Coordinates of C-alpha atoms and ligand atoms in Angstrom, one line a residue:
X1 CA 23.4 -185.5 -60.1
X2 CA 25.9 -183.3 -57.0
X3 CA 28.9 -184.6 -58.1
X4 CA 28.5 -183.2 -62.1
X5 CA 27.7 -179.9 -60.7
X6 CA 30.9 -179.7 -58.5
X7 CA 32.8 -181.1 -61.7
X8 CA 33.5 -184.8 -60.2
X9 CA 32.8 -188.0 -63.0
X10 CA 31.1 -190.0 -61.1
X11 CA 29.5 -193.4 -62.5
X12 CA 26.4 -193.1 -64.4
X13 CA 22.9 -194.1 -62.4
X14 CA 21.7 -196.6 -64.7
X15 CA 24.4 -199.1 -63.9
X16 CA 25.2 -198.2 -60.5
X17 CA 26.4 -199.8 -58.1
X18 CA 25.4 -198.8 -54.6
X19 CA 25.8 -199.9 -50.5
X20 CA 23.2 -198.6 -48.0
X21 CA 24.7 -199.1 -44.2
X22 CA 22.2 -199.6 -41.2
X23 CA 19.8 -199.9 -44.3
X24 CA 16.3 -201.1 -41.6
X25 CA 14.5 -202.6 -44.0
X26 CA 15.7 -201.1 -46.9
X27 CA 12.6 -199.1 -48.1
X28 CA 15.5 -196.2 -49.7
X29 CA 17.7 -198.6 -51.8
X30 CA 14.2 -200.7 -53.1
X31 CA 13.0 -197.3 -54.1
X32 CA 15.9 -196.9 -56.1
X33 CA 16.3 -200.3 -57.4
X34 CA 12.8 -200.0 -59.0
X35 CA 14.0 -197.1 -60.8
X36 CA 17.4 -198.1 -61.7
X37 CA 16.8 -201.5 -63.0
X38 CA 20.6 -202.1 -64.4
X39 CA 21.5 -200.6 -61.4
X40 CA 22.8 -203.2 -58.4
X41 CA 21.9 -202.2 -54.8
X42 CA 23.2 -203.7 -51.6
X43 CA 21.8 -203.3 -48.1
X44 CA 22.8 -203.9 -45.1
X45 CA 21.8 -203.7 -41.3
X46 CA 21.9 -205.3 -38.2
X47 CA 19.1 -205.8 -37.3
X48 CA 17.5 -209.6 -39.1
X49 CA 14.3 -208.7 -38.9
X50 CA 14.5 -205.2 -40.5
X51 CA 16.2 -206.9 -43.3
X52 CA 13.4 -210.0 -43.3
X53 CA 10.9 -207.2 -43.7
X54 CA 12.6 -205.6 -46.9
X55 CA 13.2 -209.0 -48.5
X56 CA 9.8 -210.0 -48.3
X57 CA 9.1 -206.8 -50.3
X58 CA 11.7 -206.8 -53.1
X59 CA 10.5 -210.3 -53.7
X60 CA 6.9 -209.5 -53.8
X61 CA 7.2 -206.7 -56.3
X62 CA 10.2 -208.8 -58.0
X63 CA 12.9 -206.7 -58.0
X64 CA 16.2 -208.7 -58.7
X65 CA 19.1 -205.8 -58.1
X66 CA 18.2 -205.6 -54.7
X67 CA 20.8 -208.2 -51.9
X68 CA 19.9 -207.1 -48.8
X69 CA 22.0 -208.9 -45.7
X70 CA 22.5 -208.8 -42.5
X71 CA 25.6 -207.6 -40.5
X72 CA 27.0 -205.2 -38.4
X73 CA 28.8 -202.9 -39.2
X74 CA 31.7 -202.9 -37.0
X75 CA 32.2 -207.4 -39.1
X76 CA 31.0 -206.4 -42.5
X77 CA 31.0 -209.1 -45.0
X78 CA 34.8 -209.5 -47.1
X79 CA 33.1 -210.0 -50.3
X80 CA 30.8 -206.7 -50.5
X81 CA 33.2 -205.6 -53.4
X82 CA 33.0 -202.1 -54.7
X83 CA 30.4 -199.2 -54.7
X84 CA 29.9 -195.6 -56.5
X85 CA 27.3 -195.0 -53.9
X86 CA 27.6 -195.7 -50.3
X87 CA 24.5 -194.3 -48.5
X88 CA 24.2 -194.3 -44.4
X89 CA 20.8 -192.6 -43.3
X90 CA 20.5 -192.5 -39.7
X91 CA 22.7 -193.9 -38.7
X92 CA 26.1 -192.5 -37.9
X93 CA 25.1 -190.9 -35.1
X94 CA 23.5 -193.6 -32.9
X95 CA 26.3 -196.0 -32.6
X96 CA 29.3 -196.7 -30.7
X97 CA 32.8 -194.7 -31.4
X98 CA 34.0 -198.3 -33.3
X99 CA 31.2 -198.6 -35.2
X100 CA 30.9 -194.6 -36.5
X101 CA 34.7 -195.5 -37.7
X102 CA 34.0 -198.8 -38.9
X103 CA 31.3 -196.8 -41.5
X104 CA 34.2 -194.4 -42.5
X105 CA 36.4 -196.9 -42.9
X106 CA 34.1 -199.2 -45.7
X107 CA 33.4 -196.4 -47.5
X108 CA 37.4 -195.3 -47.3
X109 CA 37.9 -199.0 -48.5
X110 CA 34.9 -199.7 -50.7
X111 CA 34.2 -196.2 -52.2
X112 CA 35.9 -196.2 -56.5
X113 CA 37.5 -193.8 -58.0
X114 CA 35.4 -190.4 -58.2
X115 CA 32.3 -192.3 -56.2
X116 CA 30.3 -190.9 -53.6
X117 CA 29.6 -191.0 -49.9
X118 CA 26.4 -190.3 -48.1
X119 CA 25.8 -190.0 -44.3
X120 CA 24.2 -188.4 -41.8
X121 CA 24.6 -187.3 -38.7
X122 CA 22.9 -184.6 -35.9
X123 CA 24.5 -181.7 -35.8
X124 CA 25.9 -179.3 -33.4
X125 CA 25.7 -175.9 -31.8
X126 CA 21.5 -176.8 -32.6
X127 CA 21.9 -180.6 -30.8
X128 CA 23.3 -179.2 -27.5
X129 CA 19.2 -177.8 -26.8
X130 CA 18.1 -180.7 -27.8
X131 CA 20.9 -182.6 -25.8
X132 CA 19.2 -180.6 -22.6
X133 CA 15.6 -182.2 -23.6
X134 CA 17.0 -185.8 -24.0
X135 CA 18.7 -185.4 -20.5
X136 CA 15.6 -185.0 -18.8
X137 CA 13.0 -187.4 -21.0
X138 CA 15.5 -189.9 -20.1
X139 CA 16.2 -189.0 -16.2
X140 CA 12.2 -189.4 -16.4
X141 CA 12.1 -192.8 -18.4
X142 CA 15.0 -194.6 -16.9
X143 CA 13.8 -197.1 -15.2
X144 CA 10.9 -198.2 -17.8
X145 CA 11.8 -200.8 -19.9
X146 CA 8.4 -201.6 -22.0
X147 CA 8.8 -199.4 -25.3
X148 CA 5.2 -197.6 -25.2
X149 CA 5.2 -197.3 -21.6
X150 CA 9.0 -195.2 -22.3
X151 CA 6.9 -193.5 -25.1
X152 CA 4.0 -192.7 -23.4
X153 CA 5.6 -191.6 -20.1
X154 CA 7.9 -189.3 -21.8
X155 CA 5.2 -187.3 -23.5
X156 CA 3.4 -186.7 -20.1
X157 CA 6.0 -185.6 -19.2
X158 CA 7.1 -183.1 -22.6
X159 CA 3.1 -182.0 -21.4
X160 CA 3.4 -180.9 -18.3
X161 CA 6.5 -179.2 -19.5
X162 CA 4.9 -177.0 -22.4
X163 CA 2.6 -175.4 -20.6
X164 CA 5.6 -173.9 -18.4
X165 CA 4.7 -169.7 -18.1
X166 CA 8.0 -168.3 -16.7
X167 CA 9.1 -166.0 -19.5
X168 CA 12.6 -167.1 -18.8
X169 CA 15.2 -167.7 -21.8
X170 CA 15.0 -171.0 -20.6
X171 CA 11.4 -172.4 -20.4
X172 CA 11.3 -170.5 -23.7
X173 CA 13.7 -172.9 -25.1
X174 CA 12.5 -176.1 -23.0
X175 CA 9.2 -175.1 -24.3
X176 CA 10.6 -174.9 -28.1
X177 CA 11.8 -178.7 -27.9
X178 CA 9.3 -180.0 -26.4
X179 CA 7.0 -178.8 -28.8
X180 CA 8.8 -180.5 -31.7
X181 CA 9.3 -183.6 -29.5
X182 CA 5.3 -184.0 -28.9
X183 CA 4.9 -183.1 -33.6
X184 CA 7.3 -186.0 -34.0
X185 CA 5.4 -189.7 -34.6
X186 CA 6.5 -192.6 -31.7
X187 CA 8.7 -194.1 -34.3
X188 CA 10.9 -190.6 -34.8
X189 CA 10.5 -190.3 -31.0
X190 CA 11.5 -193.6 -29.4
X191 CA 14.7 -194.1 -32.3
X192 CA 15.9 -190.1 -31.6
X193 CA 15.2 -188.1 -28.3
X194 CA 15.5 -191.6 -26.6
X195 CA 17.5 -194.0 -28.3
X196 CA 20.3 -195.5 -26.1
X197 CA 23.2 -193.9 -28.9
X198 CA 22.5 -190.4 -30.5
X199 CA 25.8 -187.8 -30.5
X200 CA 25.7 -185.0 -32.0
X201 CA 28.7 -183.6 -33.9
X202 CA 30.1 -180.3 -35.1
X203 CA 30.9 -180.6 -38.7
X204 CA 34.5 -179.8 -38.4
X205 CA 34.4 -182.8 -36.1
X206 CA 32.6 -185.2 -38.7
X207 CA 35.1 -183.6 -41.8
X208 CA 38.0 -185.0 -38.8
X209 CA 37.3 -188.1 -39.0
X210 CA 36.7 -188.2 -42.3
X211 CA 39.8 -187.1 -43.8
X212 CA 41.0 -189.5 -41.1
X213 CA 39.7 -192.0 -43.1
X214 CA 40.7 -190.3 -46.7
X215 CA 37.0 -189.0 -47.4
X216 CA 36.5 -185.3 -48.3
X217 CA 34.1 -182.7 -48.0
X218 CA 32.2 -182.4 -51.2
X219 CA 28.8 -181.0 -50.5
X220 CA 25.9 -181.3 -48.3
X221 CA 23.4 -183.5 -50.2
X222 CA 20.4 -180.5 -50.2
X223 CA 22.4 -177.7 -51.7
X224 CA 20.1 -174.9 -50.2
X225 CA 21.4 -176.4 -47.3
X226 CA 24.1 -174.2 -47.4
X227 CA 22.5 -170.5 -48.9
X228 CA 23.7 -167.5 -46.9
X229 CA 19.4 -167.5 -46.2
X230 CA 19.1 -166.1 -42.4
X231 CA 22.3 -165.5 -42.1
X232 CA 22.4 -161.6 -40.9
X233 CA 23.6 -158.9 -44.2
X234 CA 26.3 -158.2 -40.9
X235 CA 28.2 -161.6 -41.2
X236 CA 29.4 -160.1 -45.1
X237 CA 33.2 -159.6 -43.4
X238 CA 33.2 -163.2 -41.5
X239 CA 32.2 -164.7 -44.7
X240 CA 34.6 -163.3 -47.3
X241 CA 37.2 -163.9 -44.6
X242 CA 36.6 -167.3 -45.8
X243 CA 35.7 -167.4 -48.6
X244 CA 38.7 -170.0 -49.8
X245 CA 37.8 -172.0 -46.9
X246 CA 34.7 -174.1 -47.5
X247 CA 34.6 -176.4 -44.9
X248 CA 34.7 -172.8 -42.7
X249 CA 32.2 -171.1 -44.3
X250 CA 29.7 -174.1 -43.8
X251 CA 30.9 -174.4 -40.4
X252 CA 29.8 -170.8 -39.8
X253 CA 27.0 -170.9 -41.0
X254 CA 26.0 -173.4 -38.3
X255 CA 26.4 -171.2 -35.7
X256 CA 24.4 -168.9 -37.2
X257 CA 22.2 -171.0 -38.8
X258 CA 21.1 -173.3 -35.6
X259 CA 22.3 -176.4 -37.2
X260 CA 20.4 -179.8 -35.7
X261 CA 21.1 -182.4 -38.6
X262 CA 23.6 -183.2 -41.5
X263 CA 23.5 -185.2 -44.6
X264 CA 27.0 -184.6 -45.8
X265 CA 28.9 -186.5 -49.1
X266 CA 31.8 -187.3 -49.4
X267 CA 34.6 -187.9 -51.1
X268 CA 38.4 -190.0 -51.6
X269 CA 41.6 -188.1 -50.7
X270 CA 42.7 -186.5 -53.7
X271 CA 39.7 -186.1 -56.0
X272 CA 39.1 -182.8 -57.4
X273 CA 36.5 -180.7 -57.2
X274 CA 35.1 -178.0 -58.6
X275 CA 32.4 -175.3 -57.0
X276 CA 32.6 -172.7 -59.1
X277 CA 28.5 -173.6 -59.8
X278 CA 27.2 -170.4 -62.4
X279 CA 29.8 -172.4 -64.2
X280 CA 27.8 -175.2 -64.8
X281 CA 26.4 -176.3 -67.7
X282 CA 23.2 -177.7 -67.8
X283 CA 23.2 -179.5 -71.5
X284 CA 22.5 -183.3 -69.7
X285 CA 20.1 -182.7 -67.0
X286 CA 16.8 -183.1 -67.2
X287 CA 14.8 -180.2 -65.1
X288 CA 11.6 -180.9 -63.0
X289 CA 8.8 -178.5 -61.2
X290 CA 6.4 -179.0 -58.7
X291 CA 6.1 -175.1 -58.2
X292 CA 2.7 -173.6 -59.6
X293 CA 1.4 -170.5 -60.2
X294 CA 0.1 -168.7 -57.5
X295 CA -2.8 -166.9 -58.7
X296 CA -2.9 -164.7 -55.0
X297 CA 1.0 -163.6 -55.4
X298 CA 0.4 -161.7 -58.8
X299 CA 1.1 -158.4 -59.2
X300 CA 1.0 -156.9 -62.7
X301 CA 3.8 -158.8 -64.6
X302 CA 5.4 -160.2 -61.7
X303 CA 4.0 -164.2 -61.0
X304 CA 5.1 -166.8 -58.5
X305 CA 5.4 -169.9 -58.7
X306 CA 5.1 -171.9 -55.3
X307 CA 6.2 -175.7 -54.8
X308 CA 3.5 -177.9 -52.3
X309 CA 6.7 -177.6 -49.8
X310 CA 5.9 -173.3 -49.5
X311 CA 9.9 -172.3 -52.2
X312 CA 8.8 -169.7 -54.4
X313 CA 10.4 -167.8 -57.3
X314 CA 8.7 -165.0 -58.1
X315 CA 9.2 -163.4 -62.1
X316 CA 8.5 -161.2 -64.1
X317 CA 10.8 -162.8 -67.4
X318 CA 9.2 -163.7 -69.9
X319 CA 11.7 -166.5 -71.3
X320 CA 12.1 -167.7 -66.9
X321 CA 8.3 -167.6 -67.0
X322 CA 7.8 -170.0 -69.8
X323 CA 10.1 -172.2 -68.7
X324 CA 8.4 -172.5 -65.0
X325 CA 5.3 -173.2 -67.3
X326 CA 6.1 -175.9 -69.1
X327 CA 7.5 -177.5 -66.3
X328 CA 4.8 -177.1 -64.5
X329 CA 2.9 -178.3 -67.6
X330 CA 5.2 -181.7 -67.6
X331 CA 5.6 -182.3 -63.7
X332 CA 6.4 -184.6 -62.1
X333 CA 7.6 -185.7 -66.0
X334 CA 10.9 -183.6 -66.0
X335 CA 12.7 -181.9 -69.2
X336 CA 15.8 -182.2 -71.2
X337 CA 18.1 -179.1 -70.6
X338 CA 17.8 -177.9 -74.5
X339 CA 14.1 -179.3 -75.2
X340 CA 13.4 -177.1 -72.5
X341 CA 14.9 -174.3 -73.9
X342 CA 13.3 -174.8 -76.9
X343 CA 9.9 -174.2 -75.5
X344 CA 10.4 -171.8 -74.1
X345 CA 11.9 -169.8 -76.1
X346 CA 8.2 -170.4 -79.4
X347 CA 7.0 -168.9 -76.4
X348 CA 9.9 -165.2 -76.9
X349 CA 11.3 -162.9 -79.1
X350 CA 14.6 -164.1 -76.9
X351 CA 18.2 -164.3 -78.6
X352 CA 18.9 -167.7 -78.2
X353 CA 22.5 -167.9 -77.0
X354 CA 21.6 -165.2 -74.1
X355 CA 18.9 -167.4 -74.1
X356 CA 20.7 -169.9 -72.9
X357 CA 22.5 -168.4 -69.9
X358 CA 20.1 -166.7 -68.8
X359 CA 17.8 -170.0 -68.2
X360 CA 21.2 -171.9 -67.2
X361 CA 21.9 -168.9 -64.1
X362 CA 18.0 -168.7 -63.4
X363 CA 17.2 -172.2 -63.0
X364 CA 20.6 -172.8 -60.6
X365 CA 19.1 -170.2 -57.9
X366 CA 15.9 -172.0 -58.6
X367 CA 17.3 -175.7 -58.3
X368 CA 19.4 -174.4 -55.2
X369 CA 16.4 -172.8 -53.7
X370 CA 14.1 -176.4 -53.9
X371 CA 11.6 -175.1 -56.7
X372 CA 13.1 -176.8 -59.2
X373 CA 14.9 -180.3 -59.1
X374 CA 17.7 -181.1 -61.7
X375 CA 18.5 -185.0 -62.7
X376 CA 21.8 -186.6 -63.9
X377 CA 18.9 -189.1 -64.9
X378 CA 15.6 -188.6 -64.7
X379 CA 12.8 -190.6 -63.2
X380 CA 11.0 -193.6 -65.1
X381 CA 7.4 -191.6 -64.4
X382 CA 4.8 -190.8 -66.6
X383 CA 2.6 -186.9 -66.2
X384 CA -0.8 -188.5 -67.6
X385 CA -2.4 -192.1 -67.1
X386 CA -1.8 -194.0 -70.4
X387 CA -4.7 -196.8 -72.0
X388 CA -3.4 -199.3 -69.2
X389 CA -2.2 -197.2 -66.8
X390 CA 1.0 -199.3 -64.7
X391 CA 2.4 -198.2 -61.3
X392 CA 6.3 -199.4 -60.2
X393 CA 5.3 -203.6 -59.0
X394 CA 7.3 -201.6 -55.5
X395 CA 4.1 -199.3 -55.0
X396 CA 1.6 -202.2 -55.3
X397 CA 3.4 -204.5 -53.1
X398 CA 3.2 -202.0 -50.6
X399 CA 0.2 -201.4 -51.0
X400 CA -1.1 -204.8 -50.7
X401 CA 0.6 -205.3 -48.0
X402 CA -1.3 -202.6 -46.6
X403 CA 2.3 -200.0 -45.6
X404 CA 1.0 -196.5 -44.5
X405 CA 3.0 -195.0 -47.5
X406 CA 4.0 -196.3 -50.8
X407 CA 7.6 -195.1 -52.9
X408 CA 7.0 -193.1 -55.9
X409 CA 8.9 -193.3 -58.6
X410 CA 10.6 -190.1 -57.8
X411 CA 12.1 -191.6 -54.5
X412 CA 9.4 -190.0 -51.7
X413 CA 7.2 -191.4 -49.6
X414 CA 3.8 -191.3 -51.0
X415 CA 0.6 -191.0 -48.5
X416 CA -2.7 -193.0 -50.7
X417 CA -6.3 -190.7 -49.8
X418 CA -9.3 -192.0 -49.3
X419 CA -10.5 -196.0 -50.0
X420 CA -10.2 -195.4 -53.4
X421 CA -6.9 -194.9 -54.0
X422 CA -4.9 -197.7 -52.8
X423 CA -7.4 -200.0 -54.2
X424 CA -7.1 -198.1 -57.6
X425 CA -3.1 -199.1 -57.3
X426 CA -3.3 -202.2 -56.7
X427 CA -4.5 -202.7 -59.9
X428 CA -2.7 -200.5 -61.9
X429 CA -0.4 -203.6 -63.4
X430 CA -0.8 -202.8 -67.0
X431 CA -3.8 -205.0 -67.9
X432 CA -6.4 -203.0 -67.1
X433 CA -8.4 -200.4 -69.1
X434 CA -10.3 -196.8 -67.2
X435 CA -13.7 -199.2 -67.8
X436 CA -12.0 -202.6 -66.6
X437 CA -10.8 -200.3 -63.6
X438 CA -14.4 -198.3 -62.8
X439 CA -16.1 -201.9 -63.0
X440 CA -14.3 -203.6 -60.7
X441 CA -13.8 -200.3 -58.5
X442 CA -17.7 -200.2 -58.7
X443 CA -17.0 -196.4 -59.0
X444 CA -17.9 -194.4 -61.5
X445 CA -15.4 -193.7 -64.7
X446 CA -15.1 -190.0 -63.9
X447 CA -13.9 -191.2 -59.7
X448 CA -11.4 -193.8 -61.5
X449 CA -9.8 -191.2 -63.5
X450 CA -10.2 -188.6 -61.4
X451 CA -7.7 -191.1 -59.0
X452 CA -5.8 -191.6 -61.7
X453 CA -4.8 -188.5 -61.9
X454 CA -3.7 -187.6 -58.6
X455 CA -1.4 -191.0 -58.7
X456 CA 0.1 -189.8 -61.7
X457 CA 0.8 -186.0 -59.9
X458 CA 2.5 -188.3 -57.1
X459 CA 5.1 -190.1 -59.0
X460 CA 3.4 -193.4 -58.7
X461 CA 2.7 -194.1 -62.9
X462 CA 5.0 -195.3 -64.6
X463 CA 6.0 -193.8 -67.8
Ligands
SAM501 C1 17.9 -195.0 -37.6 S1 17.8 -195.9 -38.6 C2 17.9 -196.0 -40.3 C3 17.7 -197.0 -41.0 C4 17.2 -196.5 -42.8 N1 18.5 -196.1 -42.7 C5 16.0 -195.2 -42.5 O1 16.7 -194.0 -43.2 O2 15.4 -195.7 -42.0 C6 19.5 -196.8 -38.0 C7 19.3 -198.3 -38.6 O3 21.1 -198.5 -38.0 C8 21.1 -199.8 -37.4 N2 22.1 -200.5 -36.6 C9 22.0 -200.0 -36.0 N3 23.1 -200.1 -35.3 C10 24.4 -201.2 -36.2 C11 25.7 -201.9 -36.5 N4 26.4 -201.7 -35.6 N5 25.3 -202.9 -37.8 C12 24.5 -202.5 -38.6 N6 23.8 -202.0 -38.3 C13 23.5 -201.0 -37.7 C14 20.1 -200.2 -36.6 O4 19.9 -202.0 -37.5 C15 18.7 -199.4 -37.5 O5 18.3 -200.4 -38.8

């Protein structure tokens, strides 16, 4: 979708080929494979145990379009083939320089024409503070081999340091870092701050490395990360001076925002990138939004729509209000732009041509502000439970395996609540109506319907 926004012609997701390098247990490829049965996915990881877990889940979910292979980045199999999309998340900063080079080399060799690679990594300047605390913790646990004990000792030291009262800049910075890490899960702390290798990069260093492998910066995967929000107005002149240099703009942005992490999209050298987002047409895209009107923020004609993550947009324009209401009603489903335009027009008396221009502009702004999502391929999700509701086989298999979260059809992890939701989810194979579900679950039909409505809102019910 971002490739298309930037004027590329990448392969449509429905029939594309995707490679994930360092895929762990394949959670990401499996989740994509369930919604794109015509596309094919290859995941590669050095850990045989992780690949084994993923392969078991793929078999249980009946996903024939996923292949998971055990291999080192430095010695990838010759027969991998070519791909439209190559993904590597949480790997680049955590492997040796040789493996980092191999990762980019693989993208150079195996990415098709206007294909896109995604690489995430820890970033400077934000990680300078993280480096400091990481070094303190790693010193403290230097002689401890047992992973549980390393975690325990590190957490003990963090608790001690958090209590520091000295009002110096050093103490404040240290305390903030320790508080951040104390909020982490054990897994994240162990694999990130306590990891043997954790090498952050300045954006310009990463871009130079990619460049040496014939790859060019396309965009950040999350466009909102490149917004000027948080950059002081006094920096206007500085940013105006680098207006024609997107790489310098991104780098200066990191200095102002104290960036710690990046998710960067790359394309092959020679591919033409058009960065004028204002010219983008939305015909051909579907739009969705989890934003709901907030009664407490209502002021006169101005209504505020807020997403569960707290991103918001406030407007009194009848056309935009009508569009946001139509999207709220359709959630988690998406509406094609012409349909959304038509629904919005029927609720207002705006002439259609200026309305299309204005709605397009507002939706793009709302997308960058993370209030709406744009989809080149809408998710195959149902907003409501049908007569015999069906959840994706992958979510059912994950639930049956007792995993703490399941993959939704919106490609996010969904957290099931209570005792009823997991028991209900595993029964949703499309053979039972509400009456049968309530009977098997020993609950009332109303309870089953309420739980179904919540599963639908999480994007777990198939269209
Ligand atoms: C932090 S995990 C990220 C897993 C997955 N991409 C995710 O986002 O959940 C890093 C993964 O890289 C794999 N890895 C580390 N070094 C590797 C190498 N040299 N070759 C292949 N895989 C490697 C690890 O086994 C691990 O599964």
